[in-house]
XYZ file of N, CA and C in Angstrom:
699
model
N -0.920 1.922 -21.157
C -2.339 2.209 -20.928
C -3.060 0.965 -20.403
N -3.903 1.238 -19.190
C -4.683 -0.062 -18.590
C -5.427 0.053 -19.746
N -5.821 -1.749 -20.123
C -6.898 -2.126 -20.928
C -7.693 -3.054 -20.471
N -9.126 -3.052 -21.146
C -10.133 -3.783 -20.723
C -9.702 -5.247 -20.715
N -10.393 -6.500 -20.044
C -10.410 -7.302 -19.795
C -11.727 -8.268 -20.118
N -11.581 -9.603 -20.797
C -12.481 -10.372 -20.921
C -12.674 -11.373 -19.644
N -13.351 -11.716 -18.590
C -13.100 -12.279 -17.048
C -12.985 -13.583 -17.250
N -12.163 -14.338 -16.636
C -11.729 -15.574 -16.923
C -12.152 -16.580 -15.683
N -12.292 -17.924 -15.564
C -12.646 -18.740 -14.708
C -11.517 -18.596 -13.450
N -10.464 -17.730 -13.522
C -9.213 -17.559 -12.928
C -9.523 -16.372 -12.319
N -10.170 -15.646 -12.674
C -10.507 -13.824 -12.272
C -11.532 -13.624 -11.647
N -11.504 -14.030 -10.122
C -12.966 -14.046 -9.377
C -12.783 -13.142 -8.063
N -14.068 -12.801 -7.205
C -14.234 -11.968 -6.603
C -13.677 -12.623 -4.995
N -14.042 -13.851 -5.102
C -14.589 -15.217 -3.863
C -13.805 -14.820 -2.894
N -12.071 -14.554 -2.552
C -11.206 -14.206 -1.888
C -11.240 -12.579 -1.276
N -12.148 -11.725 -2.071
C -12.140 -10.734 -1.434
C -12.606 -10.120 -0.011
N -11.608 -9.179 0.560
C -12.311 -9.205 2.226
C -14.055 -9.083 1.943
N -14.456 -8.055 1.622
C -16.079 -7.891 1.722
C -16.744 -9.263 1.303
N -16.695 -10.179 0.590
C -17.427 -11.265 0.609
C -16.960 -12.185 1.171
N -16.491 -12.452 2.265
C -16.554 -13.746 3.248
C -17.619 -14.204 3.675
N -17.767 -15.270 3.343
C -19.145 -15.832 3.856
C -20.310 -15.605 2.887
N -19.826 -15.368 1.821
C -20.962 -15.434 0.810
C -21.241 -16.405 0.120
N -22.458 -16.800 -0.510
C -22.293 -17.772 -1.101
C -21.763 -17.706 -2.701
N -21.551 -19.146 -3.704
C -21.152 -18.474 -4.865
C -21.800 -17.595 -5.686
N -23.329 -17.625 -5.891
C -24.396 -16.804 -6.450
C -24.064 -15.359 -6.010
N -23.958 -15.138 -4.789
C -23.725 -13.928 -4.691
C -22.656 -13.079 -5.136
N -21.345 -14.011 -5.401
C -20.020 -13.430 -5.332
C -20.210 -12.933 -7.187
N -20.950 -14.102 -7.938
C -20.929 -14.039 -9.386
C -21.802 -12.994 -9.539
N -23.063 -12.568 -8.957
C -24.256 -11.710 -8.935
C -22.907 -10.404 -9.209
N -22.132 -9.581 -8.129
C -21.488 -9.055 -7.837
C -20.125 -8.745 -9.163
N -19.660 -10.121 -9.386
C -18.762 -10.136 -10.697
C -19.275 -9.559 -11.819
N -20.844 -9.992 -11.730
C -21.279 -9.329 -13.460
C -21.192 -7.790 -13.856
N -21.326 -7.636 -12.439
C -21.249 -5.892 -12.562
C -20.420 -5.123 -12.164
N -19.335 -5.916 -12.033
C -17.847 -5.526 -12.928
C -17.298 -5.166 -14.062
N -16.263 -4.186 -14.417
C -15.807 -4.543 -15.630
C -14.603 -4.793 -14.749
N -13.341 -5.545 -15.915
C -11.894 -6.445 -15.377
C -11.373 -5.140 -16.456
N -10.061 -4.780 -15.547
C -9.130 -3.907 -16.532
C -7.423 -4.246 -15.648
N -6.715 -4.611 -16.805
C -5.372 -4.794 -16.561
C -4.640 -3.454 -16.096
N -3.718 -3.144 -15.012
C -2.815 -1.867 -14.986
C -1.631 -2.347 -15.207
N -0.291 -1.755 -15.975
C 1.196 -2.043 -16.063
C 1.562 -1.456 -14.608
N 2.726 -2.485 -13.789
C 3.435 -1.149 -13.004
C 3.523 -0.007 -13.466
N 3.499 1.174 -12.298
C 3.713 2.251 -12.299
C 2.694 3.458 -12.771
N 1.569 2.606 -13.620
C 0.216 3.202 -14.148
C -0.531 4.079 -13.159
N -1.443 4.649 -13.282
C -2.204 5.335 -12.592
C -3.020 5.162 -12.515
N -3.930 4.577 -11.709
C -5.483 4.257 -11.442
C -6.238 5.530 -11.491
N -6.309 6.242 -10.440
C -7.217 7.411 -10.786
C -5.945 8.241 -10.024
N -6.158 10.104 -10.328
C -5.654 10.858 -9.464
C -6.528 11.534 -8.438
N -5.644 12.123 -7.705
C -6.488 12.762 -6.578
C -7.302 14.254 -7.354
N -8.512 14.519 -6.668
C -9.442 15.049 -7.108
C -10.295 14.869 -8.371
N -10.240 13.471 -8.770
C -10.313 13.056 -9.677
C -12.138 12.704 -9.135
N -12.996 13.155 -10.386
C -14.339 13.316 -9.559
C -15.008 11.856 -9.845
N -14.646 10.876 -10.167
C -15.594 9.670 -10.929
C -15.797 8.936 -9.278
N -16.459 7.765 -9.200
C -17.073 7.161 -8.180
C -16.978 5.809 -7.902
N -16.093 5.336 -8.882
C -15.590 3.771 -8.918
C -15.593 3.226 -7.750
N -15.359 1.839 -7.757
C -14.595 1.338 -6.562
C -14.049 0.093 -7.184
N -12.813 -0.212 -6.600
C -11.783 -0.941 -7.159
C -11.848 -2.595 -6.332
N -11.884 -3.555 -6.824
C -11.193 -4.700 -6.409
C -10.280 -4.911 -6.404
N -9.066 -5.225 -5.774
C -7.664 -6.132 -6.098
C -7.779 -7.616 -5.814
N -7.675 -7.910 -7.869
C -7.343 -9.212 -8.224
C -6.527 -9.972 -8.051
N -5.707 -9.155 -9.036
C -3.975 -9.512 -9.551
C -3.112 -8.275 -8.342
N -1.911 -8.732 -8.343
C -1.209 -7.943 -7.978
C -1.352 -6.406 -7.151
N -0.807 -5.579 -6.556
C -1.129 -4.530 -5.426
C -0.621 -3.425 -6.326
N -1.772 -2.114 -5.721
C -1.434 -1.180 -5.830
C -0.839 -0.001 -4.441
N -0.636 1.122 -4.994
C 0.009 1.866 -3.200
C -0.990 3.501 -3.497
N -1.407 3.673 -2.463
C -2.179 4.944 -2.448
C -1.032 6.196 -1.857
N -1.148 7.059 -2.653
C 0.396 8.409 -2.558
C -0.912 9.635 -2.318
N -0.068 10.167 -1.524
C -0.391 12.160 -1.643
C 0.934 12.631 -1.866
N 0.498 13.903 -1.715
C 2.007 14.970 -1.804
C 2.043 15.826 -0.904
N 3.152 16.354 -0.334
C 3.390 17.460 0.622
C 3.449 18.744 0.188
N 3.024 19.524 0.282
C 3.205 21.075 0.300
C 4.533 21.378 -0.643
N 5.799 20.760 -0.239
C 6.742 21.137 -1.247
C 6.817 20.042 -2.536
N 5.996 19.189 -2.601
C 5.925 18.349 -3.839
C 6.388 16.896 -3.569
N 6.792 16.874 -2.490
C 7.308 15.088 -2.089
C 6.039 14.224 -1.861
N 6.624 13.374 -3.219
C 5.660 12.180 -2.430
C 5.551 11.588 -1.443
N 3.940 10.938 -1.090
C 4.086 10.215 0.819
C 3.565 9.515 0.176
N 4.073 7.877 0.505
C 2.901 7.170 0.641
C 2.354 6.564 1.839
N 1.089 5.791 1.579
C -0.263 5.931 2.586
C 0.012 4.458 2.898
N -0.447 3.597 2.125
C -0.474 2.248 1.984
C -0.521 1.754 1.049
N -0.265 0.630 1.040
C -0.269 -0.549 -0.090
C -1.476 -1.561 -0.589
N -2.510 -1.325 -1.216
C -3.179 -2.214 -0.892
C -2.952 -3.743 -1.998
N -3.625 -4.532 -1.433
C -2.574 -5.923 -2.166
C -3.997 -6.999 -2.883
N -4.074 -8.081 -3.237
C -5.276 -8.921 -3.194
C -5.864 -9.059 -2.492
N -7.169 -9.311 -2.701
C -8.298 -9.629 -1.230
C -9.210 -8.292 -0.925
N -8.086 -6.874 -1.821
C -8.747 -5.488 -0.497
C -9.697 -4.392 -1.779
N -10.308 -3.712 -1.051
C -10.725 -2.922 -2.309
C -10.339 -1.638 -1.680
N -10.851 -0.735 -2.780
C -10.546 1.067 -2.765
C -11.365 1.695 -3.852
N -11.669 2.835 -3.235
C -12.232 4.004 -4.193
C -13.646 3.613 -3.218
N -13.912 3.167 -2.213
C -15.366 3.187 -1.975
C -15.498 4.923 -1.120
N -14.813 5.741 -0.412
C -14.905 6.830 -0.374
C -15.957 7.506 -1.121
N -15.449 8.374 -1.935
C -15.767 8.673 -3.223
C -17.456 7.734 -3.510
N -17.408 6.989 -3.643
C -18.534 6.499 -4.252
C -20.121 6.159 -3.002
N -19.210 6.698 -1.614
C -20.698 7.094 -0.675
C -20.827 8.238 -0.697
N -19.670 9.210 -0.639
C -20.126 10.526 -0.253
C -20.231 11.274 -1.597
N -19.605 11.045 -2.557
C -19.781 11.552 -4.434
C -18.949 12.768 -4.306
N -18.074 12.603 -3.462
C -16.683 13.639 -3.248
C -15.381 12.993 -4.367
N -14.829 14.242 -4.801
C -13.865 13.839 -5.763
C -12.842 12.667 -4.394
N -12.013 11.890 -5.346
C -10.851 11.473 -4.492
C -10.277 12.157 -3.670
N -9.222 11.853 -2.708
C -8.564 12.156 -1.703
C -7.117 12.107 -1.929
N -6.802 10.548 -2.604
C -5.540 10.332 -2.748
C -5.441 10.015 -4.516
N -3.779 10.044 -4.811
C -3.999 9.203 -6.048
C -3.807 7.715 -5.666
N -3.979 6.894 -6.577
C -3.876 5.502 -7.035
C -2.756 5.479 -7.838
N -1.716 4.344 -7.975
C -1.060 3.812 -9.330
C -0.707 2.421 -8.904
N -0.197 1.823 -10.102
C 0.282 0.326 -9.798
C 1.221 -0.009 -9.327
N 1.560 -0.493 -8.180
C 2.761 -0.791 -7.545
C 3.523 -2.210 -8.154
N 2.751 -2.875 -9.036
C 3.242 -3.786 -10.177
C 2.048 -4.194 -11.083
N 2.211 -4.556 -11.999
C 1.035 -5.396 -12.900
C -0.452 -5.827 -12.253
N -1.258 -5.375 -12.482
C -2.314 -5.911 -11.598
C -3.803 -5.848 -12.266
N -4.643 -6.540 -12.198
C -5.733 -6.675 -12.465
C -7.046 -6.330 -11.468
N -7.984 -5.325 -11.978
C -8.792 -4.886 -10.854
C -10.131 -5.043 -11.309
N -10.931 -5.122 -10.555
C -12.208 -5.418 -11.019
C -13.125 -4.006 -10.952
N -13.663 -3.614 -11.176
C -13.861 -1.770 -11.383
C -15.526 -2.125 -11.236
N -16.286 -1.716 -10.335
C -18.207 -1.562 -9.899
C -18.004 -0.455 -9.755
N -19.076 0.075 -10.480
C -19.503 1.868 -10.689
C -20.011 2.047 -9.193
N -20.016 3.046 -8.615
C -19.975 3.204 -7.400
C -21.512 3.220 -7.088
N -22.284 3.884 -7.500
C -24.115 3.680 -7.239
C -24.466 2.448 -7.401
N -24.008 1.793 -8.460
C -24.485 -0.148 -8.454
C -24.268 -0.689 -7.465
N -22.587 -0.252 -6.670
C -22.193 -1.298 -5.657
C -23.193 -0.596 -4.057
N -23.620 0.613 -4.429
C -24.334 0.954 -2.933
C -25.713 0.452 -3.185
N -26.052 0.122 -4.166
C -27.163 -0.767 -4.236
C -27.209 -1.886 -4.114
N -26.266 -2.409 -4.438
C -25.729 -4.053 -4.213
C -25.903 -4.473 -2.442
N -25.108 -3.042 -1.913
C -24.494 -3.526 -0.331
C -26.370 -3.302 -0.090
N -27.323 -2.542 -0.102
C -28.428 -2.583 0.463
C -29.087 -3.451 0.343
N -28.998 -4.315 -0.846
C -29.875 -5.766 -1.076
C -29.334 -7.212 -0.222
N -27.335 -6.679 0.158
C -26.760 -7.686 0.880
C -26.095 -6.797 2.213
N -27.087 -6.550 3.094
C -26.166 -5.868 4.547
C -25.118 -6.511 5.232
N -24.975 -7.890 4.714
C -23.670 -8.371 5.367
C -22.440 -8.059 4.787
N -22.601 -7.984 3.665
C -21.757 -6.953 2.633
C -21.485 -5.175 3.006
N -22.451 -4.709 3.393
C -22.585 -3.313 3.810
C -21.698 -3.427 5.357
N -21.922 -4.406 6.023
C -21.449 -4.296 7.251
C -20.214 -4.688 7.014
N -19.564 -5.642 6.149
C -17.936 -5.373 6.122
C -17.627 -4.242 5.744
N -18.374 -3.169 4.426
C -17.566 -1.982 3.951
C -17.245 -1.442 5.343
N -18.445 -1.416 6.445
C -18.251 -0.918 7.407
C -16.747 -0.873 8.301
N -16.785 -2.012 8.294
C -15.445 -2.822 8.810
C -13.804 -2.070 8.346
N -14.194 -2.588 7.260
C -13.012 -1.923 5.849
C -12.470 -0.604 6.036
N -14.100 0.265 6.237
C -13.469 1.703 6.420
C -12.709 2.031 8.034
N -13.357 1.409 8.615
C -12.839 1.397 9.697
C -11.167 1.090 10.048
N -10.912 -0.153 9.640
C -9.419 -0.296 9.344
C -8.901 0.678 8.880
N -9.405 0.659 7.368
C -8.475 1.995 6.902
C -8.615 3.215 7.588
N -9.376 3.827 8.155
C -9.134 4.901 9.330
C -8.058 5.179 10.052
N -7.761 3.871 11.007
C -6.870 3.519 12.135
C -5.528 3.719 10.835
N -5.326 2.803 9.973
C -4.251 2.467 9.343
C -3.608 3.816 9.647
N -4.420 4.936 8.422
C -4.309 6.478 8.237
C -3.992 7.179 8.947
N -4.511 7.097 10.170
C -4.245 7.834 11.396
C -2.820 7.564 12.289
N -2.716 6.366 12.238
C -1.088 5.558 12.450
C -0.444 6.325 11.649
N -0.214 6.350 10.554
C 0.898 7.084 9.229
C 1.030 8.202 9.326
N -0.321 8.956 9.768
C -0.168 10.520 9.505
C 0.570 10.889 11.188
N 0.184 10.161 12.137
C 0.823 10.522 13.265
C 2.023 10.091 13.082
N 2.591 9.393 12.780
C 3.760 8.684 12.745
C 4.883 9.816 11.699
N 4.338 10.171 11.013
C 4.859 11.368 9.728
C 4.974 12.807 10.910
N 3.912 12.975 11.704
C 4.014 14.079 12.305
C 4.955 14.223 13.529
N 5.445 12.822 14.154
C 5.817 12.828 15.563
C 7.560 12.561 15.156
N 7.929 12.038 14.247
C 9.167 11.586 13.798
C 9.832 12.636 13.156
N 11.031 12.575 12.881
C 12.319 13.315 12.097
C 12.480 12.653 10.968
N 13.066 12.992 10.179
C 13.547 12.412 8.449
C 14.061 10.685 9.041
N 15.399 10.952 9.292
C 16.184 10.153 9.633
C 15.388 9.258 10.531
N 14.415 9.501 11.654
C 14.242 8.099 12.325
C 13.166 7.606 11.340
N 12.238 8.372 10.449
C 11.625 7.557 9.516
C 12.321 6.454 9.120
N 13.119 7.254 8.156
C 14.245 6.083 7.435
C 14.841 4.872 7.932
N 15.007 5.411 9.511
C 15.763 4.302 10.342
C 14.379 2.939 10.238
N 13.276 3.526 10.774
C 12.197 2.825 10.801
C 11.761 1.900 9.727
N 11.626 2.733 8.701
C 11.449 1.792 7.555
C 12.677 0.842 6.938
N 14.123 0.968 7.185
C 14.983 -0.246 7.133
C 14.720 -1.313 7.871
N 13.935 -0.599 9.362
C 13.788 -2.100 10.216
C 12.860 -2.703 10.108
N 11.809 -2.415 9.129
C 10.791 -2.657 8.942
C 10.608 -3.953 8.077
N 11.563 -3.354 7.177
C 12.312 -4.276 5.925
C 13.412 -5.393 5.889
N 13.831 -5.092 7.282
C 14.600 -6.480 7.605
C 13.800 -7.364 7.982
N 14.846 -8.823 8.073
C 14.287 -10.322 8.527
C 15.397 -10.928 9.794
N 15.138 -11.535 10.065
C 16.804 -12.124 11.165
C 17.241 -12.680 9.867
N 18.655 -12.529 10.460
C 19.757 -13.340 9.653
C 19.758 -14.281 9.847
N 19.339 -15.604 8.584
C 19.676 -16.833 9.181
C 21.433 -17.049 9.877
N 22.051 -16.215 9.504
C 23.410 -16.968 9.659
C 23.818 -16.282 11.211
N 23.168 -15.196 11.590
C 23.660 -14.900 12.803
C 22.600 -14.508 13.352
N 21.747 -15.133 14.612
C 20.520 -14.386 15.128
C 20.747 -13.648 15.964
N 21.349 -12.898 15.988
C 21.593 -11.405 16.907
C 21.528 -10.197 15.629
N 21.344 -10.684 14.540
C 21.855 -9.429 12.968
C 20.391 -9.614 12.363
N 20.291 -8.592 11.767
C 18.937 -8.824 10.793
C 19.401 -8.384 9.572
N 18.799 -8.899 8.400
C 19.463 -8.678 6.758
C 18.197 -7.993 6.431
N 18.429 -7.339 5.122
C 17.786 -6.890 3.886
C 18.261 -7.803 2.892
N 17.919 -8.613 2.009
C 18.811 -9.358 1.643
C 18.847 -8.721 0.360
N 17.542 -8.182 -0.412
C 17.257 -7.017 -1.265
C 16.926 -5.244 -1.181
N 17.744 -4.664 -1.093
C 17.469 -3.138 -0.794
C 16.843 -2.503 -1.532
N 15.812 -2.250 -1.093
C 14.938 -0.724 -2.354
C 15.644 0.082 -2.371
N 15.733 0.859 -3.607
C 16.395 2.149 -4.344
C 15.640 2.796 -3.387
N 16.959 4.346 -2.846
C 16.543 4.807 -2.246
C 15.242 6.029 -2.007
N 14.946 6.037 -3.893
C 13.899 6.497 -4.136
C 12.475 6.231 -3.295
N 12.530 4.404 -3.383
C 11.389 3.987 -2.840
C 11.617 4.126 -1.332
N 12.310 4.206 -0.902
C 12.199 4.803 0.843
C 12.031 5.729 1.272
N 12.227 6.471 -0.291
C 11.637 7.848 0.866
C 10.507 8.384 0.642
N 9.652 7.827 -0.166
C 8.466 7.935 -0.346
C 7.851 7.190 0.858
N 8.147 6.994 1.510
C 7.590 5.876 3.024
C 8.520 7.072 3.842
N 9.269 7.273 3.595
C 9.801 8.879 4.728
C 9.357 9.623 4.675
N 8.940 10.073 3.470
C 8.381 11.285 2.776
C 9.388 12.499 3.079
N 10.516 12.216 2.708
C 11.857 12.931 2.175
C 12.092 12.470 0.940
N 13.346 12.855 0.575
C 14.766 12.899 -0.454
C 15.235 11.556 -0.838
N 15.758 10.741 -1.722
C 16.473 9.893 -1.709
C 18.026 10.411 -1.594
N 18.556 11.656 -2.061
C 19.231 12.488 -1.052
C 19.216 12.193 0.334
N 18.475 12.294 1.303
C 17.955 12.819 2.441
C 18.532 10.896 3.067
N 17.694 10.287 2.180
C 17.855 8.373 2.422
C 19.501 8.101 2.566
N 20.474 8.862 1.530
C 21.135 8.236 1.432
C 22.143 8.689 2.555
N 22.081 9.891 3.108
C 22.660 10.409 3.643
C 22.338 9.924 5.475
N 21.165 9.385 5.543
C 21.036 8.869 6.848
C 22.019 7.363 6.954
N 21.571 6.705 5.858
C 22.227 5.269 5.750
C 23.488 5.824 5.812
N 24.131 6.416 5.085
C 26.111 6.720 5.118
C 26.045 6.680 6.948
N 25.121 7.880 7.723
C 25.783 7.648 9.030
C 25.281 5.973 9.703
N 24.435 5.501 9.197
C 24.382 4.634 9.444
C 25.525 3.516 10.157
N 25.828 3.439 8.259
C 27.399 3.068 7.938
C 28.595 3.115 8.602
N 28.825 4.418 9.085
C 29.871 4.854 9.605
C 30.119 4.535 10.664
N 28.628 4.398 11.902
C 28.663 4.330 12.819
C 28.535 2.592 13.014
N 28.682 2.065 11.867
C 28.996 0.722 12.036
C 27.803 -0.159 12.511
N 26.668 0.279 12.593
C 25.423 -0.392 12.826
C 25.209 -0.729 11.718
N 25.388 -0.394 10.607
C 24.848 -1.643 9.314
C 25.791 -1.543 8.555
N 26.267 -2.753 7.564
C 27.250 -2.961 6.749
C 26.308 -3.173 5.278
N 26.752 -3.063 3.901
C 26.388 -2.797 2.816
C 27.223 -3.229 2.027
N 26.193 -4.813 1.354
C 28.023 -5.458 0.352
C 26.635 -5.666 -0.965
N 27.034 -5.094 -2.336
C 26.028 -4.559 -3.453
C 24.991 -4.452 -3.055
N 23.664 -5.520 -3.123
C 22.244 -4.799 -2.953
C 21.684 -5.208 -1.385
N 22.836 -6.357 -0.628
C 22.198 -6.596 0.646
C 22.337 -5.808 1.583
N 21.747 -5.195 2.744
C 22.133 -4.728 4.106
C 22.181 -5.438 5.053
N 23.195 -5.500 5.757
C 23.499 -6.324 6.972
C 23.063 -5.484 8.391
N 22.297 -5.621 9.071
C 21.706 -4.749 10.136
C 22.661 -5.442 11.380
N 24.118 -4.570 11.820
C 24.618 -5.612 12.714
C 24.645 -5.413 14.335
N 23.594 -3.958 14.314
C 23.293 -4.011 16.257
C 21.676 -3.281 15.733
N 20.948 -4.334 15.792
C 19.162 -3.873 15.643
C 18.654 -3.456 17.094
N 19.458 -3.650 17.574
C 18.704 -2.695 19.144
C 19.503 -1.233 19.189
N 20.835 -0.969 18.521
C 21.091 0.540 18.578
C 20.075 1.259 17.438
N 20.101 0.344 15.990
C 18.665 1.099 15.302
C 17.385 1.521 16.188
N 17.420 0.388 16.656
C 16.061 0.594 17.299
C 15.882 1.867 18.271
N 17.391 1.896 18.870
C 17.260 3.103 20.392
C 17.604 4.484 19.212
N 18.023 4.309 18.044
C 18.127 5.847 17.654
C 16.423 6.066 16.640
N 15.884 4.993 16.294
C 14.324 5.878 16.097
C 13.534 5.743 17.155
N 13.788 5.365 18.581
C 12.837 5.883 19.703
C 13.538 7.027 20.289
N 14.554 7.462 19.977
C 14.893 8.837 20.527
C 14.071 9.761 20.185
N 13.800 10.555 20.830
C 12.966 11.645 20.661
C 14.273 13.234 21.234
């Protein structure tokens, strides 16, 4: 269970996108009317249709925003990490949520009731004009994902998100590594398939000798045939 928080000289707002360029008075003005609440991985911030009006800071650690598909698979949306906030939706238009929230690890959030903070942004419009900003990003982000979900197949998802997740190999720069592999659970929630569905793309992967697999690393050893089988259409 997330629990409340006492705010510490360590637990400040100052780094967040919406206050750049503020001064410190303002950032603390802003802190007081906060409350601080700890989440464990895997917790749940709010769910979707969930009618309250919050809006979230990220302190500590990132959370990932999920929907579901028609047959019950999770998708996820994005990740949001330190620096970003969420739940301001909801707290202009007083529409239940959209998506759920949970903790993508341990994290600390700073929680402004959603009418305080639209009063806040009217007393500071340079503040109002980043939410502006903010939503805007997240728009584009959304619109990238959901097209990207609509224009693709299972498999070139999957393909996509391995290459996404590689780095070059220091030891051979023509190869790219995973040097840590997510369970294939967590990939396919970024496919929005099966970990079934994951594992069965990687085997042809395998087979076809474009990536090798020694315990948790992947060896990516022709990243331009990955590449030409998720631009196939």
């Amino acid at each position: 269970m997330s629990e409340e928080l006492k705010p510490t000289a360590s637990m400040s707002l100052k780094d967040n996108e919406l206050l750049g360029g503020q001064n410190g008075k303002v950032i603390e003005a802003l802190e007081k009317l906060c409350r601080w609440r700890r989440y464990a991985e895997g917790e749940k911030v709010f769910d979707r249709d969930d009618p309250s009006g919050d809006v979230y800071f990220v302190v500590e650690g990132s959370v990932r925003v999920v929907d579901h598909s028609e047959s019950g698979q999770e998708v996820a949306f994005v990740d949001i990490g330190v620096g970003e906030v969420f739940g301001e939706l909801s707290a202009i238009d007083g529409e239940p949520r959209s998506a759920s929230i949970y903790a993508l690890e341990d994290c600390v959030l700073a929680v402004a009731p959603g009418e305080t903070l639209l009063k806040f942004m009217r007393d500071h419009p340079a503040i109002a004009r980043r939410m502006l900003e903010h939503i805007v990003k997240t728009i584009r982000v959304l619109n990238s994902r959901v097209v990207g979900l609509s224009s693709t197949t299972v498999v070139q998802r999957v393909y996509e998100k391995i290459l996404e997740l590689s780095e070059p190999d220091p030891m051979n720069p023509k190869r790219r590594i995973i040097e840590t592999l997510p369970p294939h659970k967590e990939i396919a929630v970024w496919a929005s398939t099966t970990p079934e569905s994951v594992a069965r793309a990687m085997g042809r992967l395998i087979e076809a000798n474009v990536v090798k697999r020694r315990f948790k690393t992947l060896h990516i050893l022709d990243p331009n045939r990955l590449q030409a089988l998720i631009d196939a259409t």
